[in-house]
Amino acid sequence: MKQLIISKTFIFIFVILFVTAFEAAFGEYNVLIGVTTVVALLMYLERDLTVSPWKNMMLLLAINLSQGILGQLAGINPWIGLPLNFMAMFIVGYFFTSNIKGPMHIAFGLQYLFILAAPVPLSDFPLRLSSLVAGALIIMLVQWIFNKRKLTKQGNRYFLQVCGHLQEKISRIRDKQPAPELDSLIQSDINGLRKVIYFRKIKGFYLTHEGRARLKISVCLEKLHLLLNRAAASDYPEEVLEALNIELNHMKDYVNNGRSMSDDSLVGLERAHKGHESAYIVELISTLKLLRELLMYLHTSEVSELNKVEKVVEIPKGYRNAYQFLKDINRYSARFTFALRLGITIAAAAFIVDYFNIKDGRWVLFTIFSVTQPYYETAKFRFKERVIGTLMGGAIFLVLFSIFHDMTIRSFLVLLVGYLNGFAVKYRNVVLTVTISALGTAALIGDPTVLTMRRIILVLIGIGMGMIANRYLLPYTLEKGTRDLMKSYKQVSQELLFEAGTYLKHRNNAHTINDLFALSTLIEERIISNNQMLQLEEMDDFLSAQRRLNHAIYEMFLRMQRENTDASLLGEILEELGLVLSLEGEGGNEQAGRLYDRLQISESLDEYILLKDALRIFKGFRKQALFN
């Protein structure tokens, strides 16, 4: 809690100082652009824009300048503004949201609305454009300061956290205690690492050498996690648990301090294997050895080496950014329907506000922007919460401003509520604090009661327009969107297996496999987020099965990359697996039974492990078929 208060206070002070400096540089009419710049730079810290800094800087400049120009032209008269406002908000809704990635449209949507709400005369337009250029440059400067080595810093942080959680899990196994919360933390940290890797791709497709190494590290950590979950607690020999715990300590020391890793834990595992003759221990040893190699590679390589990219082949058409943008232009895309809905609703509302010259009409626009969401259920939830938050905020504001009449005290109260807004988590509380701040700022030069009633009326009008749009204008339900994501997740598994088979033959599509595997994490995270509201009972089982299936396929891909792997044997097993998966019902089960029989009589440990991989993949696809 103490750390939260410190971080929120620091951010609040930074925002106040930044906005004050921005106002001093570009004038009071452009202060709101300073506000949206702060929002954008804080939001975009989650993404790594330094992977293509010049390209991203030019993109930000193009967006900011186009918004400035479109907003200025839209202010000439309502009829000119109608198509221009639609165009501007459609761009925000389409290019800054995704069916899979989290939305990043808020800052740029607010910025355009602020430009509409605070027009400037033509003589001040160059200064406005200058403020927009400065905003784009500041976002990239902050990116360069904080995200230049994000993959390294975040990669090490996630690695250390997962190792710590695994050690705690070992302790729980020894005490025969369940650890469901640890399982969630481990998977969350592994997914967090993969998201950082995903957003570090070159041209949206290629991974650097460091990215590929850290993706493999995430797979090794997940493998250790799965191994610890695979058997009952009584099946873990004590010497194996102790050796694994020691090895994790060695690796943590190596990452933290660069100390050389002792081989005593691996020797202990080799000794345990001789005593127990377990394929489980062999997999453990193999995983730890690969982890060591990857950590040593990262620690001993120069930065220039880690940033290299092997562009063996051209980016396949289906993975190019342009194709991804065009692919979603259809009636059944949440992204496209949201962009259309947002553009049409904001354009219509802005036209009405301008045509009838509605005082403080900007509150209608801000409300519509807030409650218009990609999914109908989310919008419906926000309708109710915004009404409650606005009424509560208005009531609290009236009480406070009725008690305190001194302007200094009122200004302090507005500042205090703005500070508390940083701690608001629930949407209702965010609306409450924003309402008090907005009314408080306006009431410093106006009548509090009149302002409160006007805001409530305008907010209710905005909510009404938003409800109609979300209900009748290309509605897209959360369940449909989530089911579509489940289909995409299944499709990724099928493509992963196909690409793995292709890699064994041609060795030129590793980037495609890495991209698919990292993408599956984003799909999973979006499904988890959606299901917090949907609460579909089968979702936990579905995600667990998918995660294990994709891990099994990627692990087989890693085996292909090892020099000591028998490529002909692996090709033979993959061919048998393909035959099994192509058959349905009893035919498939009968063919799978032959793989089981072969597993039982196998005298080669390598063959045994490859057959186990194949059967895990078979089980994964069979389980996948149970979910619609």
Coordinates of C-alpha atoms in Angstrom, one line a residue, residues 229-594:
N229 CA 2.3 -30.3 -11.8
R230 CA 2.5 -33.6 -13.7
A231 CA 2.7 -36.1 -10.8
A232 CA 1.4 -36.6 -7.3
A233 CA 3.5 -35.2 -4.5
S234 CA 4.6 -38.7 -3.4
D235 CA 6.1 -39.2 -6.9
Y236 CA 8.7 -36.5 -6.4
P237 CA 12.0 -37.9 -5.1
E238 CA 13.3 -35.6 -2.4
E239 CA 16.8 -35.4 -4.0
V240 CA 15.2 -34.2 -7.2
L241 CA 13.3 -31.4 -5.5
E242 CA 16.4 -30.3 -3.6
A243 CA 18.6 -30.3 -6.7
L244 CA 16.0 -28.3 -8.6
N245 CA 15.7 -25.8 -5.8
I246 CA 19.5 -25.4 -5.7
E247 CA 19.7 -25.0 -9.5
L248 CA 17.0 -22.3 -9.5
N249 CA 19.1 -20.5 -6.8
H250 CA 22.2 -20.7 -9.0
M251 CA 20.3 -19.3 -12.0
K252 CA 18.9 -16.4 -9.9
D253 CA 22.4 -15.6 -8.7
Y254 CA 23.7 -15.7 -12.2
V255 CA 21.0 -13.3 -13.5
N256 CA 21.4 -10.9 -10.5
N257 CA 25.2 -10.9 -10.0
G258 CA 26.7 -12.8 -13.0
R259 CA 28.2 -15.5 -10.7
S260 CA 29.2 -18.7 -12.4
M261 CA 26.8 -21.5 -12.0
S262 CA 28.0 -24.6 -10.2
D263 CA 27.2 -28.0 -11.7
D264 CA 26.5 -29.7 -8.3
S265 CA 22.7 -29.6 -8.8
L266 CA 22.9 -31.1 -12.3
V267 CA 25.2 -33.8 -11.0
G268 CA 22.6 -34.5 -8.2
L269 CA 19.9 -34.8 -10.8
E270 CA 22.0 -37.2 -13.0
R271 CA 22.6 -39.3 -9.8
A272 CA 18.8 -39.3 -9.1
H273 CA 18.2 -40.4 -12.7
K274 CA 20.5 -43.4 -12.3
G275 CA 18.6 -44.3 -9.1
H276 CA 15.1 -43.9 -10.5
E277 CA 15.4 -44.3 -14.3
S278 CA 12.7 -41.8 -14.9
A279 CA 12.0 -40.0 -18.2
Y280 CA 10.5 -37.2 -16.0
I281 CA 14.0 -36.5 -14.6
V282 CA 15.6 -36.7 -18.0
E283 CA 13.1 -33.9 -19.2
L284 CA 14.0 -31.9 -16.1
I285 CA 17.7 -32.2 -16.8
S286 CA 17.3 -31.4 -20.4
T287 CA 15.2 -28.3 -19.6
L288 CA 17.6 -27.0 -17.1
K289 CA 20.6 -27.4 -19.4
L290 CA 18.8 -25.5 -22.2
L291 CA 17.9 -22.8 -19.6
R292 CA 21.6 -22.5 -18.7
E293 CA 22.6 -22.2 -22.3
L294 CA 20.1 -19.4 -22.9
L295 CA 21.0 -17.5 -19.8
M296 CA 24.7 -17.7 -20.6
Y297 CA 24.0 -16.5 -24.2
L298 CA 22.1 -13.5 -23.0
H299 CA 24.7 -12.7 -20.3
T300 CA 27.8 -13.0 -22.5
S301 CA 26.6 -11.6 -25.8
E302 CA 27.1 -8.0 -26.9
V303 CA 24.0 -5.7 -27.2
S304 CA 24.6 -5.5 -31.0
E305 CA 24.5 -9.3 -31.2
L306 CA 21.2 -9.5 -29.1
N307 CA 19.6 -6.9 -31.3
K308 CA 20.3 -8.7 -34.6
V309 CA 17.5 -10.2 -36.7
E310 CA 17.8 -13.2 -39.0
K311 CA 15.5 -12.3 -41.9
V312 CA 15.7 -15.7 -43.6
V313 CA 12.5 -15.2 -45.5
E314 CA 10.1 -12.4 -46.4
I315 CA 7.2 -11.8 -44.1
P316 CA 4.4 -14.1 -45.2
K317 CA 1.4 -12.2 -46.6
G318 CA -0.9 -13.2 -43.7
Y319 CA 1.5 -11.7 -41.2
R320 CA 2.0 -8.3 -42.7
N321 CA 0.6 -5.3 -40.9
A322 CA -1.3 -4.1 -44.0
Y323 CA -3.0 -7.4 -44.4
Q324 CA -4.0 -7.5 -40.7
F325 CA -5.6 -4.0 -41.1
L326 CA -7.5 -5.0 -44.2
K327 CA -8.5 -8.4 -42.9
D328 CA -10.6 -6.8 -40.1
I329 CA -12.7 -4.6 -42.4
N330 CA -15.8 -6.7 -42.3
R331 CA -19.2 -6.7 -40.6
Y332 CA -18.2 -9.5 -38.2
S333 CA -15.1 -7.7 -36.8
A334 CA -15.4 -6.2 -33.3
R335 CA -12.8 -3.7 -34.3
F336 CA -14.5 -2.5 -37.5
T337 CA -18.0 -2.3 -36.0
F338 CA -16.7 -0.4 -33.0
A339 CA -14.9 2.1 -35.3
L340 CA -18.0 2.6 -37.4
R341 CA -20.2 3.0 -34.3
L342 CA -17.8 5.5 -32.7
G343 CA -17.4 7.5 -35.8
I344 CA -21.1 7.8 -36.6
T345 CA -22.2 8.5 -33.1
I346 CA -19.5 11.2 -32.3
A347 CA -20.1 12.8 -35.7
A348 CA -23.8 13.0 -35.2
A349 CA -23.5 14.3 -31.7
A350 CA -20.9 16.9 -32.7
F351 CA -23.2 18.1 -35.5
I352 CA -26.1 18.5 -33.1
V353 CA -24.0 20.4 -30.5
D354 CA -22.6 22.7 -33.2
Y355 CA -25.8 23.2 -35.1
F356 CA -27.8 24.2 -32.1
N357 CA -24.9 25.8 -30.3
I358 CA -25.4 23.8 -27.1
K359 CA -23.5 25.3 -24.2
D360 CA -21.0 22.9 -22.6
G361 CA -22.0 20.4 -25.3
R362 CA -18.6 18.8 -25.0
W363 CA -19.9 16.9 -22.1
V364 CA -22.2 15.0 -24.4
L365 CA -19.3 14.1 -26.7
F366 CA -17.1 13.0 -23.8
T367 CA -19.9 10.8 -22.4
I368 CA -20.6 9.1 -25.7
F369 CA -16.9 8.5 -26.2
S370 CA -16.7 6.9 -22.7
V371 CA -19.7 4.6 -23.0
T372 CA -19.2 3.5 -26.6
Q373 CA -17.4 0.2 -26.4
P374 CA -16.4 -2.6 -28.8
Y375 CA -18.7 -5.0 -26.9
Y376 CA -22.4 -4.3 -26.0
E377 CA -22.2 -5.8 -22.5
T378 CA -19.3 -3.6 -21.6
A379 CA -21.2 -0.5 -22.9
K380 CA -24.3 -1.6 -21.0
F381 CA -22.3 -1.9 -17.8
R382 CA -20.8 1.6 -18.3
F383 CA -24.2 3.2 -18.9
K384 CA -25.4 2.3 -15.4
E385 CA -22.1 3.1 -13.7
R386 CA -21.8 6.4 -15.4
V387 CA -25.3 7.5 -14.4
I388 CA -24.6 6.5 -10.8
G389 CA -21.1 8.0 -10.7
T390 CA -22.3 11.3 -12.2
L391 CA -25.2 11.7 -9.8
M392 CA -23.0 10.8 -6.8
G393 CA -20.3 13.1 -8.0
G394 CA -22.8 15.9 -8.6
A395 CA -24.3 15.5 -5.1
I396 CA -20.9 15.5 -3.4
F397 CA -19.8 18.5 -5.4
L398 CA -22.9 20.5 -4.3
V399 CA -22.4 19.6 -0.7
L400 CA -18.8 20.6 -0.7
F401 CA -19.3 23.9 -2.6
S402 CA -22.2 24.8 -0.4
I403 CA -20.1 24.4 2.7
F404 CA -16.9 26.0 1.4
H405 CA -17.2 29.4 -0.4
D406 CA -13.5 30.5 -0.3
M407 CA -11.9 30.2 -3.7
T408 CA -8.6 29.0 -2.3
I409 CA -10.3 26.1 -0.4
R410 CA -12.4 25.2 -3.5
S411 CA -9.2 25.1 -5.6
F412 CA -7.6 22.8 -3.1
L413 CA -10.6 20.5 -3.1
V414 CA -10.5 20.2 -6.9
L415 CA -6.8 19.4 -6.7
L416 CA -7.4 16.8 -3.9
V417 CA -10.2 15.1 -5.9
G418 CA -7.9 15.0 -8.9
Y419 CA -5.3 13.3 -6.8
L420 CA -7.8 10.7 -5.4
N421 CA -8.8 9.9 -9.0
G422 CA -5.4 8.2 -9.4
F423 CA -6.6 5.6 -6.8
A424 CA -10.0 5.0 -8.3
V425 CA -10.3 1.5 -9.8
K426 CA -14.0 1.0 -10.3
Y427 CA -15.4 2.8 -13.3
R428 CA -18.1 4.4 -11.1
N429 CA -15.5 5.9 -8.8
V430 CA -13.5 7.2 -11.7
V431 CA -16.7 9.0 -13.1
L432 CA -17.4 10.3 -9.6
T433 CA -14.0 12.0 -9.2
V434 CA -13.9 13.3 -12.7
T435 CA -17.4 14.8 -12.2
I436 CA -16.3 16.6 -9.1
S437 CA -13.1 17.8 -10.7
A438 CA -14.9 19.1 -13.9
L439 CA -17.7 20.8 -12.0
G440 CA -15.3 22.2 -9.4
T441 CA -13.0 23.7 -12.1
A442 CA -16.0 25.3 -14.0
A443 CA -17.6 26.5 -10.7
L444 CA -14.6 28.7 -9.9
I445 CA -16.2 31.1 -12.3
G446 CA -19.9 30.0 -12.4
D447 CA -22.9 29.0 -10.3
P448 CA -22.4 25.5 -8.8
T449 CA -26.1 24.5 -8.9
V450 CA -26.7 25.5 -12.5
L451 CA -23.5 23.8 -13.6
T452 CA -24.4 20.6 -11.8
M453 CA -27.9 20.3 -13.3
R454 CA -26.5 21.2 -16.8
R455 CA -23.8 18.5 -16.6
I456 CA -26.3 15.8 -15.4
I457 CA -28.7 16.6 -18.2
L458 CA -25.9 16.6 -20.9
V459 CA -24.4 13.4 -19.5
L460 CA -27.8 11.7 -19.6
I461 CA -28.3 12.9 -23.2
G462 CA -24.8 11.4 -24.0
I463 CA -25.7 8.1 -22.3
G464 CA -29.0 7.9 -24.1
M465 CA -27.3 8.4 -27.5
G466 CA -24.6 5.9 -26.6
M467 CA -27.2 3.3 -25.5
I468 CA -29.1 3.6 -28.8
A469 CA -25.9 3.4 -30.8
N470 CA -24.5 0.4 -28.9
R471 CA -27.8 -1.4 -29.0
Y472 CA -28.8 -0.9 -32.6
L473 CA -25.8 0.3 -34.6
L474 CA -23.8 -2.9 -35.6
P475 CA -24.0 -4.4 -32.0
Y476 CA -21.3 -6.9 -31.1
T477 CA -21.7 -9.0 -28.1
L478 CA -19.0 -10.0 -25.7
E479 CA -19.8 -13.7 -25.9
K480 CA -19.6 -13.6 -29.7
G481 CA -16.3 -11.8 -29.5
T482 CA -15.0 -14.3 -26.9
R483 CA -16.2 -17.3 -29.0
D484 CA -14.4 -15.9 -32.0
L485 CA -11.2 -15.6 -29.9
M486 CA -11.6 -19.2 -28.9
K487 CA -11.8 -20.2 -32.6
S488 CA -8.7 -18.1 -33.2
Y489 CA -6.8 -19.8 -30.4
K490 CA -7.7 -23.2 -31.9
Q491 CA -6.6 -22.0 -35.3
V492 CA -3.2 -20.9 -33.9
S493 CA -2.7 -24.5 -32.5
Q494 CA -3.4 -26.0 -36.0
E495 CA -1.1 -23.5 -37.7
L496 CA 1.6 -24.1 -35.1
L497 CA 1.6 -27.8 -35.8
F498 CA 1.6 -27.3 -39.6
E499 CA 4.5 -24.8 -39.4
A500 CA 6.5 -27.2 -37.1
G501 CA 6.2 -29.9 -39.7
T502 CA 7.3 -27.4 -42.4
Y503 CA 10.3 -26.4 -40.3
L504 CA 11.5 -29.9 -40.0
K505 CA 11.7 -30.1 -43.8
H506 CA 12.9 -26.5 -44.8
R507 CA 14.2 -24.8 -41.6
N508 CA 13.2 -21.4 -42.8
N509 CA 10.0 -20.5 -40.9
A510 CA 11.2 -20.2 -37.3
H511 CA 9.9 -16.5 -37.2
T512 CA 6.4 -17.7 -38.1
I513 CA 6.4 -20.3 -35.3
N514 CA 7.7 -17.7 -32.8
D515 CA 5.1 -15.2 -33.9
L516 CA 2.2 -17.7 -33.6
F517 CA 3.3 -18.8 -30.2
A518 CA 3.7 -15.3 -28.8
L519 CA 0.3 -14.4 -30.4
S520 CA -1.4 -17.2 -28.5
T521 CA -0.5 -15.4 -25.2
L522 CA -2.3 -12.2 -26.3
I523 CA -5.4 -14.2 -27.4
E524 CA -5.4 -16.0 -24.0
E525 CA -5.1 -12.7 -22.1
R526 CA -8.0 -11.2 -24.0
I527 CA -10.2 -14.2 -23.4
I528 CA -9.4 -14.1 -19.6
S529 CA -10.2 -10.4 -19.6
N530 CA -13.5 -10.9 -21.4
N531 CA -14.4 -13.9 -19.2
Q532 CA -14.2 -11.8 -16.0
M533 CA -17.6 -10.4 -17.1
L534 CA -19.0 -13.5 -18.9
Q535 CA -18.0 -16.1 -16.3
L536 CA -18.2 -19.0 -18.8
E537 CA -17.8 -22.2 -16.8
E538 CA -15.8 -24.1 -19.4
M539 CA -13.2 -21.4 -19.9
D540 CA -10.6 -22.5 -17.3
D541 CA -10.5 -26.0 -18.8
F542 CA -10.3 -24.6 -22.3
L543 CA -7.5 -22.3 -21.6
S544 CA -5.5 -24.9 -19.7
A545 CA -5.9 -27.4 -22.5
Q546 CA -4.9 -24.9 -25.2
R547 CA -1.9 -23.7 -23.2
R548 CA -0.6 -27.3 -22.7
L549 CA -1.3 -28.1 -26.4
N550 CA 0.6 -25.1 -27.7
H551 CA 3.4 -25.7 -25.3
A552 CA 3.8 -29.3 -26.5
I553 CA 3.9 -28.2 -30.1
Y554 CA 6.5 -25.5 -29.4
E555 CA 8.6 -27.9 -27.3
M556 CA 8.7 -30.3 -30.2
F557 CA 9.9 -27.4 -32.4
L558 CA 12.7 -26.7 -29.9
R559 CA 13.7 -30.4 -30.1
M560 CA 14.0 -30.0 -33.9
Q561 CA 16.5 -27.2 -33.3
R562 CA 18.9 -29.4 -31.3
E563 CA 21.7 -31.0 -33.1
N564 CA 21.4 -34.4 -31.4
T565 CA 17.8 -34.9 -32.4
D566 CA 17.1 -37.7 -34.9
A567 CA 15.3 -35.7 -37.6
S568 CA 14.2 -38.8 -39.5
L569 CA 12.7 -40.4 -36.4
L570 CA 10.9 -37.1 -35.6
G571 CA 9.7 -36.8 -39.1
E572 CA 8.3 -40.4 -39.0
I573 CA 6.5 -39.6 -35.7
L574 CA 5.1 -36.4 -37.0
E575 CA 3.8 -38.2 -40.1
E576 CA 2.1 -40.8 -37.8
L577 CA 0.6 -38.0 -35.7
G578 CA -0.7 -36.2 -38.8
L579 CA -2.4 -39.5 -39.8
V580 CA -4.0 -39.9 -36.4
L581 CA -5.3 -36.3 -36.3
S582 CA -6.8 -36.7 -39.8
L583 CA -9.0 -39.6 -38.7
E584 CA -12.1 -39.2 -36.8
G585 CA -13.8 -41.3 -34.1
E586 CA -12.7 -44.9 -33.7
G587 CA -10.3 -44.7 -36.6
G588 CA -8.3 -42.0 -34.9
N589 CA -8.3 -43.7 -31.5
E590 CA -7.2 -47.0 -33.1
Q591 CA -4.3 -45.2 -34.8
A592 CA -3.4 -43.4 -31.6
G593 CA -3.4 -46.8 -29.9
R594 CA -0.5 -47.9 -32.1

